[in-house]
Amino acid sequence: MLDYTPKEITERKAIVINPAKTCQPVGAMYAALGVHNCLPHSHGSQGCCAFHRMFLTRHFKDPAMASSSSFTEGASVFGGGSNLKTAVKNIFDLYHPEMIAVHTTCLSETIGDDLNALIIDMDIPDGKYVVHCNTPSYKGSHVTGFTNMVSGFIKYLAKKGTEPNGKVCIMPGFVNPGDMREYKKLANALKVPITMLPDTSGVMDSPMTGKYEMYPKGGTLIDDIKELGGCIKTVALGVQTSEPSAEVLRKQCGVEYVSMPLPMGVEATDNFIMELQKISKEEVPYEIEEERGQLIDIMIDIHPYTYGKKVAIFGDPDTVLGIASFALELGMIPKYMVTGTPGAAFETAGKALLEKFGVEDCTVKAEGDLFLLHQWIKNEKVDLIIGGTHGKTIARAEDIPLVRMGFPIIDRYIHSYMPLTGYRGAMRMAELIASALMDYQDSHCEEKDVEVVM
Amino acid sequence: MLDYTPKEITERKAIVINPAKTCQPVGAMYAALGVHNCLPHSHGSQGCCAFHRMFLTRHFKDPAMASSSSFTEGASVFGGGSNLKTAVKNIFDLYHPEMIAVHTTCLSETIGDDLNALIIDMDIPDGKYVVHCNTPSYKGSHVTGFTNMVSGFIKYLAKKGTEPNGKVCIMPGFVNPGDMREYKKLANALKVPITMLPDTSGVMDSPMTGKYEMYPKGGTLIDDIKELGGCIKTVALGVQTSEPSAEVLRKQCGVEYVSMPLPMGVEATDNFIMELQKISKEEVPYEIEEERGQLIDIMIDIHPYTYGKKVAIFGDPDTVLGIASFALELGMIPKYMVTGTPGAAFETAGKALLEKFGVEDCTVKAEGDLFLLHQWIKNEKVDLIIGGTHGKTIARAEDIPLVRMGFPIIDRYIHSYMPLTGYRGAMRMAELIASALMDYQDSHCEEKDVEVVM
Amino acid sequence: MSSVREKVLEQYSSRVYKNRKEHVIAIGEHEKDVVTANTRAIPGIITQRGCCFAGCKGVVLGPIKDAAIIVHGPIGCAYYSWGTRRHKAVADEKNGEKADCYLEYCFSTDMQESDIVFGGEKKLKKAIEEVVGLIHPKCIFICSTCPVGLIGDDIHAVAKWAQEEYEIKCIAFSCEGYKGVSQSAGHHIANNQLIRYIIGTGDHQPEKKYSVNVLGEYNIGGDGWEVEKILKRCGIEVVSVFTGSGSYRDIKNAHTASLNLVQCHRSINYVADMMKDKYGMDWIKVNFIGIESCKKSLRDIGEYFGDEELKARIEAVIADEEDAIRDEVEYYESKLKGKTAALYVGGSRSHHYQLLLKDFGISTVLAGYEFAHRDDYEGREVIPDIKPDADSKNIESIEVEADPKFYRVYMTDEQKAALEEKGVKINYYEGMFKGMDEGAIICDDLNHFETEEFMKILKPDIFFSGIKDKFVAQKSGMLSRQLHSYDYSGPYAGFRGAVNFGRDLVMGLYTPAWSYVKAPWKDTPCIEGTLGGDEAC
Amino acid sequence: MSSVREKVLEQYSSRVYKNRKEHVIAIGEHEKDVVTANTRAIPGIITQRGCCFAGCKGVVLGPIKDAAIIVHGPIGCAYYSWGTRRHKAVADEKNGEKADCYLEYCFSTDMQESDIVFGGEKKLKKAIEEVVGLIHPKCIFICSTCPVGLIGDDIHAVAKWAQEEYEIKCIAFSCEGYKGVSQSAGHHIANNQLIRYIIGTGDHQPEKKYSVNVLGEYNIGGDGWEVEKILKRCGIEVVSVFTGSGSYRDIKNAHTASLNLVQCHRSINYVADMMKDKYGMDWIKVNFIGIESCKKSLRDIGEYFGDEELKARIEAVIADEEDAIRDEVEYYESKLKGKTAALYVGGSRSHHYQLLLKDFGISTVLAGYEFAHRDDYEGREVIPDIKPDADSKNIESIEVEADPKFYRVYMTDEQKAALEEKGVKINYYEGMFKGMDEGAIICDDLNHFETEEFMKILKPDIFFSGIKDKFVAQKSGMLSRQLHSYDYSGPYAGFRGAVNFGRDLVMGLYTPAWSYVKAPWKDTPCIEGTLGGDEAC
């Protein structure tokens, strides 16, 4: 497996091998699926749309509906305006969304289609919306695309001077529906009314009912997006993913924001809870305190299996930081932290985490790839790899257990229903990590060392 | 591993090898821990109490407090009455429980101590309770002991002619705190007020707070047990475990009962929900329907990995039946179903399940042991083993994945927090099963067959 | 009959109706079954089609294991086509020559904004240098994605440079996503370069008397290996496979084989055609999917070579393979007979699998192709009638001449006529229509709307398609199986593959979960007699 | 000083106070440190003690790998003692003789009510027959549980029968749980039968000049293997281990060794004593837990044998082992120095581990034994003063005579005196007290109440005990490590073991989770300035 990866590391300036990121539009598509009655639309060649739908479906095992401007060579020469116009008409005719959320592609970006102008120029049926964001594939990553789509919704819909509505705007970060449900549970427990944008719960984890719904029950309501300007505050979860959109909302409507890491592990969840509490001024209810206490209990229980264990973590920047933060809380050493997404903020935040826990000799890298990660591992092995499906070849090549967390996980099921955030999510992470390490011990130790009690 | 187990099966009449059950008192102790402010007391040699506390602690990774009559040879000759009397006095003095729940042992049973008489004869402080049940180790199993302790509480405390209280009595079966929380969640969602006896949630999964509490917040309230006679109905979950106690309550207080399998998997949970619904006459709320729909969605998604897979299931009778029922719903073949606990009902129920699904050539055995199970597996292999920790040697010897469910799991953490019951529990079972099978495929296939998408 | 078709189409706006009515037909409705195919998808209409890049890099080139394929463009296209198409492959040695397997690797130039602005050729060159330095491939392919064509990077010049600089084979493929109307354009582009730069450059001769290339077999789920195994049992040497677990090492010798077998007509017929022109090699359309198809294909090969000993060996292999699966096939057939299916896949599978379904007694009520041309539906006889449009004209169509060194005539016209009489047609594909039942619906470029509507009316038991529409069907309570990826099962080719296929269908149809879709309280009023109430809840 | 002790004890009722005050002392409070031990636990007081069966089957016999141990009684006792004590073992071959390893197996007669009523001998015989038929052991032990003694099954007669019937070794142990006051009674019973029926029945002579038995080493977490490894490096042959990874095969030859090393004094001193009487073999108390202890133990052995070459080899081994761990020990010491510990374990570990803790600069503020006798606290010189009570009288104490064939005198009294002068005491154990700090609390049979109360006052950094009280300490925010099972880590013996121990403590003390025990909102009032309110929530 991966037999051609040399141990010796040489500098690479041009070739990315086995990337740890993909392109913007897929993130925009995912974000747009988190708005109720909204159809994501890919303005480019139809292959983009096909690839992104395929990819999201593989991760969520649920339909990911989106349309395309279906560029041909002609459109590439003369611009995609007429394709978009036709598309919008056909979509409203046939698929009856309340909104079409357009994102661009490297094709339409390179051509230079002016989406603002094209949309202004359109006949949009009454009560319907067409919004857009620019997602050039040659900048940032799928995470950037997610952010840009969220910002796009705000730019088009949120209004300044909206009546205060006593709600908090939560920007969830690039997480699973299970996580979004967990946020809602926590906000609800703390009696904080929220609008979460986007909210893919109920969409990408929709139940089997025997009836296909193109627009399932879930998703942020368009009316709620329109009223975001009336929110007390924005809680932007995942600094790299959510802060830019929170800033857009602040600039546009004056809603102040607080930006914080994804609530993964103890401290990040504590901070999220306290942020909510500041708003509601409610006591943290016992059920949440109890969950928290159970988590701490578990962490102390399992520390002999986690403490000092080296882990390689790869994936999206905020997710990697969240996992690393919890790993550190478990006494683990996040030996390698890699994201493919560019951004110095990742490395700064990662290093700050390491410093806070007094952990040395670890590497944090943005714009990295899995080829490099594998080379590092060949040079100094780790006890565990945490990341998406693409880590499995490294895991097998080096005989290291892989715990699947983050995006994309395309070779397992059910994960997207299960939060990694909040205390409950941390319990899951703890179980996945501890069980992986213990399974490894059980299968790799000598027979005489098989333990009945652990 | 297990190198001395011959493939050839010979009849055994006297020796049990690698049992799939243990003795009554540990079950009684677990049940008694599920009553708030109650201290379990083992009437016998102090080794019993030590073994049982050790064992429960290993499963739950939380303190299991209990006291002992600390028999010596003298007590074994002259009877344990004075030991019990001294014990009760010392316990109330020092440990201040509201109730002492005494169970017997093979020692005190063989001697013939009359616990009824001894307790009647005692000075019990005002507002305090001493109750008992008989748990001779040479009859039944730990499951029987659990049942007997529940019945003991009812016999001592529940009163005939209690004012109707509009509540339902739920007898949870021998399950984890996580399951009991799930029951409460479901009852709450259906707006059914309940008394659950026992209720170890909040006791055996208590949070870390920095302060040790001998009697944690959880557990059935003694006052609620006293008012069981006012319940509308008893829902006895786990026929073999709970029905006898429900019958005691019926005889004693006239509370009718319905006895049903543990709510594991779709149909058993459906039935539990509908039983609750019959009482509350409330619509099943959308959140529950959604969970159910998600479960079905998952089951269809993963069917290629589960369908037709052979599984060996061992453990406690109701648990094995519950797992087998869900396994069948997943299209699996429960090739071997084994419990150590005696009782023809297990075999009858197991066979009825097989017949319902039209599955043939499976073996269902009560009073079996793991030596026999291993021999069967040597003769016809399975794809998966589901059971407690003691299956791990077979799993390793035969290179079969083991999914840990049931009691006891003493080599892993966190499991007791996580329900296997309800739709949510079934999702967990589905994830554990599918992941185990897929992990096995990933690690055992040839390199060329490693799949990136599954 | 037509009412089904009309019921769906009439919901369209007139403009869309006008377009789609040509793509949707009911077999037998008109005197001649004619379909419009290989035309643009309508913007906004949710098509399942992919792009030119997907057809070139994803389908045809991707499986070539010993070529390091550098995707020149932003990161996404490389990422999505990385290890996800189940064209299995393994490094191996053949005739003392090793073929590495780079399929676990994904190479991308990850173009950034500055590359778009200032051009990406330099970066591409550097990327090649780095790949050569790291893994020392004997062959590099460069595949471009959308912006590359627009900004004008000359990837062919770079390829030429690399070939000289590193003394390796390096070929560029201008397969930008916007080219053509679907993956089909990409196949064509890939085919062109293979014939131009690889086929005919090797000189290793087959060892056996009868040798073939297997064309259009991508080894999804191990299909190709199953086919190779069977051919080998029959004593037929496989020189190269296009392209499942195929290699630059083998493809360069393809011209030394005696016959081309074409499995997927759509994606590879250009190669078959051009090899006929250049080397004189005949091709026959085979189909190793389905038991009867498989038998027919093997016998056709026997007939083509006309060797009695070979034919006897083929019969023996068929008998043996059939014996081994008979019981299982019978069992699965008993569970599947009478079911109905809809198929919407690629450019050949929707045809091939109808035959396998027939083996199990399943009839096809709807079939469609994602990216086929009219000949895939109607048969090659229609090719002269196909009018090129603006989109197809943009895809280079190359002419080859007879190779002075290697051109041979394998068969006289007489021999061919004799063969035809035996039912073996040379250099011909009959298309999907001919075997289909009257009234079956044909949908070229079936889109989401039509899928939903047709499924509602036709209610097939099984919907065969890809990952994007799989869960749409499934959510509506219908078994859905992916025929691109086989839902990670397989192989489905050959005799053993038929059994796997039957098993998977039975498992899917009979998995108990279907019976739990509706919550029981949706039916049962929750009236409790003892409480005396009559109210339902 | 006494105030700590009194603060806890004064909370007792007078009756309990009267009993417990004799068990709880503060070192140096009285002129002589005297403790009451090995007496009954008070009913109802939550003791951590186990029973006679646990001491006999669980501790001493359990590790003997090639004996099939049939637990005769209801299922529970066999179940709880199945594979859970971490006495590691592995089948091996020695001198051409194989020792199987049955430790993965749990054999029980699973007595049912009818067996209790009608007697269980028949079932036991049948059980033996079945075990012999299935696994063909060379040695079977029968261990009885509570009801067996009461109903009067004659297991010794059954053992005799089996021995004759199957020509194997079969020994019965009447170790009913109610016998004695703790596990200690079970050790004694096990020791008696080993000396009666096994030791001295073999005839294989040691190969090396210096040979020993290691007594009271149960190979928890691989400790015994670590010890054996070190002894081997020194050139000392280990004839048998009692009983970690020990075997009937080896123990039967124990009398051929030259010296007995006693690790756990409490559980095995009977064997050492009786072998002294029967074979003339001396024993020395060793302690392989702790670096300094380990060195002292090895040097004592060297002195005993008095061979300069041996002594030199021992020094070389010590130097080498210490070199290998120096850096790690220093690091862990820097993290652990100044911490305090409480220990409550078995009958020797509370002593042994104080010395290892001292190696890391950790002092002991409380120590207690679960089942020790006074000599384990005060030293063997106190033995003549110990008055037997009703409970201890019930445990058979056997007298052995000098074996006419094997009795040897290994050392003259003069030699012994010379050794004593060098600080090597023969056939002696000094007890735990002598090395302890003034004011440290001693708690014999420490119970739950005292644990809670003493921990509140003494606030040690680490509480060492067993699984039952581990989580009690942990819930109160204190690191708790099991010294019965090492929390599934180990080995802790020897030089390398010391490092493991240090690592585990550092990890436990420094694991970040401790800092999260208190939710931050418990401290931080949630006042939000910008909203102008003053109210806390």
mmCIF file with all atom_site columns, N, CA, C and O in Angstrom, chain A residues 2 5 13 15-16 18 21-22 46 62 68 139 206 208, chain C residues 44 46 80 84 101 104-106 108 110 113 130 181 474-475:
data_model
loop_
_atom_site.group_PDB
_atom_site.id
_atom_site.type_symbol
_atom_site.label_atom_id
_atom_site.label_alt_id
_atom_site.label_comp_id
_atom_site.label_asym_id
_atom_site.label_entity_id
_atom_site.label_seq_id
_atom_site.pdbx_PDB_ins_code
_atom_site.Cartn_x
_atom_site.Cartn_y
_atom_site.Cartn_z
_atom_site.occupancy
_atom_site.B_iso_or_equiv
_atom_site.pdbx_formal_charge
_atom_site.auth_seq_id
_atom_site.auth_comp_id
_atom_site.auth_asym_id
_atom_site.auth_atom_id
_atom_site.pdbx_PDB_model_num
ATOM 1   N N  . LEU A 1 2   ? 0.605   2.147  -0.884  1.00 0.00 ? 2   LEU A N  1
ATOM 2   C CA . LEU A 1 2   ? 1.378   3.390  -0.975  1.00 0.00 ? 2   LEU A CA 1
ATOM 3   C C  . LEU A 1 2   ? 2.885   3.126  -1.034  1.00 0.00 ? 2   LEU A C  1
ATOM 4   O O  . LEU A 1 2   ? 3.677   3.830  -0.414  1.00 0.00 ? 2   LEU A O  1
ATOM 5   N N  . THR A 1 5   ? 5.791   5.838  -1.845  1.00 0.00 ? 5   THR A N  1
ATOM 6   C CA . THR A 1 5   ? 6.053   7.021  -1.031  1.00 0.00 ? 5   THR A CA 1
ATOM 7   C C  . THR A 1 5   ? 7.404   6.867  -0.340  1.00 0.00 ? 5   THR A C  1
ATOM 8   O O  . THR A 1 5   ? 7.569   5.985  0.494   1.00 0.00 ? 5   THR A O  1
ATOM 9   N N  . LYS A 1 13  ? 7.161   22.124 -4.597  1.00 0.00 ? 13  LYS A N  1
ATOM 10  C CA . LYS A 1 13  ? 6.611   23.464 -4.795  1.00 0.00 ? 13  LYS A CA 1
ATOM 11  C C  . LYS A 1 13  ? 5.414   23.458 -5.727  1.00 0.00 ? 13  LYS A C  1
ATOM 12  O O  . LYS A 1 13  ? 4.647   24.405 -5.773  1.00 0.00 ? 13  LYS A O  1
ATOM 13  N N  . ILE A 1 15  ? 3.688   20.150 -7.037  1.00 0.00 ? 15  ILE A N  1
ATOM 14  C CA . ILE A 1 15  ? 2.748   19.028 -7.094  1.00 0.00 ? 15  ILE A CA 1
ATOM 15  C C  . ILE A 1 15  ? 2.131   18.775 -5.720  1.00 0.00 ? 15  ILE A C  1
ATOM 16  O O  . ILE A 1 15  ? 2.830   18.751 -4.715  1.00 0.00 ? 15  ILE A O  1
ATOM 17  N N  . VAL A 1 16  ? 0.825   18.647 -5.701  1.00 0.00 ? 16  VAL A N  1
ATOM 18  C CA . VAL A 1 16  ? 0.136   18.192 -4.492  1.00 0.00 ? 16  VAL A CA 1
ATOM 19  C C  . VAL A 1 16  ? -0.195  16.729 -4.706  1.00 0.00 ? 16  VAL A C  1
ATOM 20  O O  . VAL A 1 16  ? -0.717  16.352 -5.762  1.00 0.00 ? 16  VAL A O  1
ATOM 21  N N  . ASN A 1 18  ? -2.112  13.429 -3.060  1.00 0.00 ? 18  ASN A N  1
ATOM 22  C CA . ASN A 1 18  ? -3.094  12.989 -2.063  1.00 0.00 ? 18  ASN A CA 1
ATOM 23  C C  . ASN A 1 18  ? -3.530  14.153 -1.167  1.00 0.00 ? 18  ASN A C  1
ATOM 24  O O  . ASN A 1 18  ? -3.165  14.244 0.016   1.00 0.00 ? 18  ASN A O  1
ATOM 25  N N  . LYS A 1 21  ? -7.744  18.493 0.965   1.00 0.00 ? 21  LYS A N  1
ATOM 26  C CA . LYS A 1 21  ? -8.754  19.530 0.744   1.00 0.00 ? 21  LYS A CA 1
ATOM 27  C C  . LYS A 1 21  ? -9.357  19.251 -0.616  1.00 0.00 ? 21  LYS A C  1
ATOM 28  O O  . LYS A 1 21  ? -8.801  18.524 -1.426  1.00 0.00 ? 21  LYS A O  1
ATOM 29  N N  . THR A 1 22  ? -10.510 19.858 -0.864  1.00 0.00 ? 22  THR A N  1
ATOM 30  C CA . THR A 1 22  ? -10.991 19.880 -2.234  1.00 0.00 ? 22  THR A CA 1
ATOM 31  C C  . THR A 1 22  ? -11.451 21.304 -2.540  1.00 0.00 ? 22  THR A C  1
ATOM 32  O O  . THR A 1 22  ? -11.040 22.229 -1.835  1.00 0.00 ? 22  THR A O  1
ATOM 33  N N  . GLN A 1 46  ? -21.157 20.868 -16.227 1.00 0.00 ? 46  GLN A N  1
ATOM 34  C CA . GLN A 1 46  ? -22.006 20.013 -15.400 1.00 0.00 ? 46  GLN A CA 1
ATOM 35  C C  . GLN A 1 46  ? -21.214 18.980 -14.595 1.00 0.00 ? 46  GLN A C  1
ATOM 36  O O  . GLN A 1 46  ? -21.706 18.430 -13.620 1.00 0.00 ? 46  GLN A O  1
ATOM 37  N N  . ASP A 1 62  ? -27.222 10.227 1.638   1.00 0.00 ? 62  ASP A N  1
ATOM 38  C CA . ASP A 1 62  ? -28.537 10.833 1.438   1.00 0.00 ? 62  ASP A CA 1
ATOM 39  C C  . ASP A 1 62  ? -28.435 11.665 0.166   1.00 0.00 ? 62  ASP A C  1
ATOM 40  O O  . ASP A 1 62  ? -27.332 12.081 -0.202  1.00 0.00 ? 62  ASP A O  1
ATOM 41  N N  . SER A 1 68  ? -27.162 22.550 -12.389 1.00 0.00 ? 68  SER A N  1
ATOM 42  C CA . SER A 1 68  ? -25.951 23.067 -13.018 1.00 0.00 ? 68  SER A CA 1
ATOM 43  C C  . SER A 1 68  ? -26.319 23.957 -14.207 1.00 0.00 ? 68  SER A C  1
ATOM 44  O O  . SER A 1 68  ? -27.363 23.771 -14.832 1.00 0.00 ? 68  SER A O  1
ATOM 45  N N  . LYS A 1 139 ? -8.839  29.043 -5.240  1.00 0.00 ? 139 LYS A N  1
ATOM 46  C CA . LYS A 1 139 ? -8.538  29.801 -4.022  1.00 0.00 ? 139 LYS A CA 1
ATOM 47  C C  . LYS A 1 139 ? -9.126  29.025 -2.868  1.00 0.00 ? 139 LYS A C  1
ATOM 48  O O  . LYS A 1 139 ? -10.230 28.483 -2.979  1.00 0.00 ? 139 LYS A O  1
ATOM 49  N N  . SER A 1 206 ? -32.019 13.017 6.749   1.00 0.00 ? 206 SER A N  1
ATOM 50  C CA . SER A 1 206 ? -33.478 12.933 6.789   1.00 0.00 ? 206 SER A CA 1
ATOM 51  C C  . SER A 1 206 ? -33.942 11.484 6.911   1.00 0.00 ? 206 SER A C  1
ATOM 52  O O  . SER A 1 206 ? -33.277 10.565 6.469   1.00 0.00 ? 206 SER A O  1
ATOM 53  N N  . MET A 1 208 ? -36.148 7.979  6.577   1.00 0.00 ? 208 MET A N  1
ATOM 54  C CA . MET A 1 208 ? -36.802 7.176  5.549   1.00 0.00 ? 208 MET A CA 1
ATOM 55  C C  . MET A 1 208 ? -38.296 7.200  5.832   1.00 0.00 ? 208 MET A C  1
ATOM 56  O O  . MET A 1 208 ? -38.713 6.855  6.939   1.00 0.00 ? 208 MET A O  1
ATOM 57  N N  . GLY C 2 44  ? -29.975 23.884 -15.903 1.00 0.00 ? 44  GLY C N  1
ATOM 58  C CA . GLY C 2 44  ? -30.965 23.892 -14.830 1.00 0.00 ? 44  GLY C CA 1
ATOM 59  C C  . GLY C 2 44  ? -31.690 22.579 -14.659 1.00 0.00 ? 44  GLY C C  1
ATOM 60  O O  . GLY C 2 44  ? -32.174 22.267 -13.579 1.00 0.00 ? 44  GLY C O  1
ATOM 61  N N  . ILE C 2 46  ? -31.809 18.958 -13.864 1.00 0.00 ? 46  ILE C N  1
ATOM 62  C CA . ILE C 2 46  ? -30.835 18.205 -13.073 1.00 0.00 ? 46  ILE C CA 1
ATOM 63  C C  . ILE C 2 46  ? -30.455 16.913 -13.781 1.00 0.00 ? 46  ILE C C  1
ATOM 64  O O  . ILE C 2 46  ? -31.146 15.901 -13.687 1.00 0.00 ? 46  ILE C O  1
ATOM 65  N N  . TYR C 2 80  ? -11.764 14.551 -6.734  1.00 0.00 ? 80  TYR C N  1
ATOM 66  C CA . TYR C 2 80  ? -12.985 13.752 -6.908  1.00 0.00 ? 80  TYR C CA 1
ATOM 67  C C  . TYR C 2 80  ? -12.731 12.470 -7.691  1.00 0.00 ? 80  TYR C C  1
ATOM 68  O O  . TYR C 2 80  ? -13.482 11.518 -7.587  1.00 0.00 ? 80  TYR C O  1
ATOM 69  N N  . THR C 2 84  ? -11.985 6.643  -6.376  1.00 0.00 ? 84  THR C N  1
ATOM 70  C CA . THR C 2 84  ? -13.397 6.454  -6.062  1.00 0.00 ? 84  THR C CA 1
ATOM 71  C C  . THR C 2 84  ? -14.168 5.665  -7.113  1.00 0.00 ? 84  THR C C  1
ATOM 72  O O  . THR C 2 84  ? -15.342 5.415  -6.945  1.00 0.00 ? 84  THR C O  1
ATOM 73  N N  . CYS C 2 101 ? 1.796   0.370  -9.849  1.00 0.00 ? 101 CYS C N  1
ATOM 74  C CA . CYS C 2 101 ? 0.386   0.768  -9.722  1.00 0.00 ? 101 CYS C CA 1
ATOM 75  C C  . CYS C 2 101 ? 0.306   2.024  -8.865  1.00 0.00 ? 101 CYS C C  1
ATOM 76  O O  . CYS C 2 101 ? 0.572   1.993  -7.679  1.00 0.00 ? 101 CYS C O  1
ATOM 77  N N  . GLU C 2 104 ? -3.350  4.529  -5.944  1.00 0.00 ? 104 GLU C N  1
ATOM 78  C CA . GLU C 2 104 ? -3.612  5.100  -4.617  1.00 0.00 ? 104 GLU C CA 1
ATOM 79  C C  . GLU C 2 104 ? -3.175  6.562  -4.538  1.00 0.00 ? 104 GLU C C  1
ATOM 80  O O  . GLU C 2 104 ? -3.362  7.207  -3.520  1.00 0.00 ? 104 GLU C O  1
ATOM 81  N N  . TYR C 2 105 ? -2.569  7.032  -5.616  1.00 0.00 ? 105 TYR C N  1
ATOM 82  C CA . TYR C 2 105 ? -2.056  8.398  -5.590  1.00 0.00 ? 105 TYR C CA 1
ATOM 83  C C  . TYR C 2 105 ? -2.898  9.333  -6.437  1.00 0.00 ? 105 TYR C C  1
ATOM 84  O O  . TYR C 2 105 ? -3.429  8.947  -7.475  1.00 0.00 ? 105 TYR C O  1
ATOM 85  N N  . CYS C 2 106 ? -2.950  10.550 -5.983  1.00 0.00 ? 106 CYS C N  1
ATOM 86  C CA . CYS C 2 106 ? -3.682  11.609 -6.678  1.00 0.00 ? 106 CYS C CA 1
ATOM 87  C C  . CYS C 2 106 ? -2.706  12.772 -6.859  1.00 0.00 ? 106 CYS C C  1
ATOM 88  O O  . CYS C 2 106 ? -2.199  13.303 -5.873  1.00 0.00 ? 106 CYS C O  1
ATOM 89  N N  . SER C 2 108 ? -1.953  16.510 -8.377  1.00 0.00 ? 108 SER C N  1
ATOM 90  C CA . SER C 2 108 ? -2.608  17.725 -8.866  1.00 0.00 ? 108 SER C CA 1
ATOM 91  C C  . SER C 2 108 ? -1.652  18.897 -8.812  1.00 0.00 ? 108 SER C C  1
ATOM 92  O O  . SER C 2 108 ? -0.844  19.006 -7.888  1.00 0.00 ? 108 SER C O  1
ATOM 93  N N  . ASP C 2 110 ? -2.825  21.737 -8.381  1.00 0.00 ? 110 ASP C N  1
ATOM 94  C CA . ASP C 2 110 ? -3.482  22.607 -7.396  1.00 0.00 ? 110 ASP C CA 1
ATOM 95  C C  . ASP C 2 110 ? -3.327  24.071 -7.786  1.00 0.00 ? 110 ASP C C  1
ATOM 96  O O  . ASP C 2 110 ? -2.793  24.884 -7.025  1.00 0.00 ? 110 ASP C O  1
ATOM 97  N N  . GLU C 2 113 ? -4.748  31.196 -7.825  1.00 0.00 ? 113 GLU C N  1
ATOM 98  C CA . GLU C 2 113 ? -5.187  32.365 -8.590  1.00 0.00 ? 113 GLU C CA 1
ATOM 99  C C  . GLU C 2 113 ? -4.057  32.906 -9.473  1.00 0.00 ? 113 GLU C C  1
ATOM 100 O O  . GLU C 2 113 ? -4.263  33.239 -10.642 1.00 0.00 ? 113 GLU C O  1
ATOM 101 N N  . GLU C 2 130 ? 8.982   17.126 -10.068 1.00 0.00 ? 130 GLU C N  1
ATOM 102 C CA . GLU C 2 130 ? 8.844   16.593 -8.715  1.00 0.00 ? 130 GLU C CA 1
ATOM 103 C C  . GLU C 2 130 ? 8.325   15.157 -8.719  1.00 0.00 ? 130 GLU C C  1
ATOM 104 O O  . GLU C 2 130 ? 8.792   14.309 -7.964  1.00 0.00 ? 130 GLU C O  1
ATOM 105 N N  . VAL C 2 181 ? -20.570 17.369 -24.504 1.00 0.00 ? 181 VAL C N  1
ATOM 106 C CA . VAL C 2 181 ? -21.813 17.497 -23.742 1.00 0.00 ? 181 VAL C CA 1
ATOM 107 C C  . VAL C 2 181 ? -21.861 16.532 -22.572 1.00 0.00 ? 181 VAL C C  1
ATOM 108 O O  . VAL C 2 181 ? -22.833 16.527 -21.813 1.00 0.00 ? 181 VAL C O  1
ATOM 109 N N  . GLN C 2 474 ? -34.174 5.321  -3.253  1.00 0.00 ? 474 GLN C N  1
ATOM 110 C CA . GLN C 2 474 ? -34.280 4.596  -1.992  1.00 0.00 ? 474 GLN C CA 1
ATOM 111 C C  . GLN C 2 474 ? -35.231 5.292  -1.023  1.00 0.00 ? 474 GLN C C  1
ATOM 112 O O  . GLN C 2 474 ? -36.023 4.640  -0.345  1.00 0.00 ? 474 GLN C O  1
ATOM 113 N N  . LYS C 2 475 ? -35.143 6.611  -0.968  1.00 0.00 ? 475 LYS C N  1
ATOM 114 C CA . LYS C 2 475 ? -36.031 7.357  -0.064  1.00 0.00 ? 475 LYS C CA 1
ATOM 115 C C  . LYS C 2 475 ? -37.490 7.126  -0.414  1.00 0.00 ? 475 LYS C C  1
ATOM 116 O O  . LYS C 2 475 ? -38.359 7.232  0.435   1.00 0.00 ? 475 LYS C O  1
#
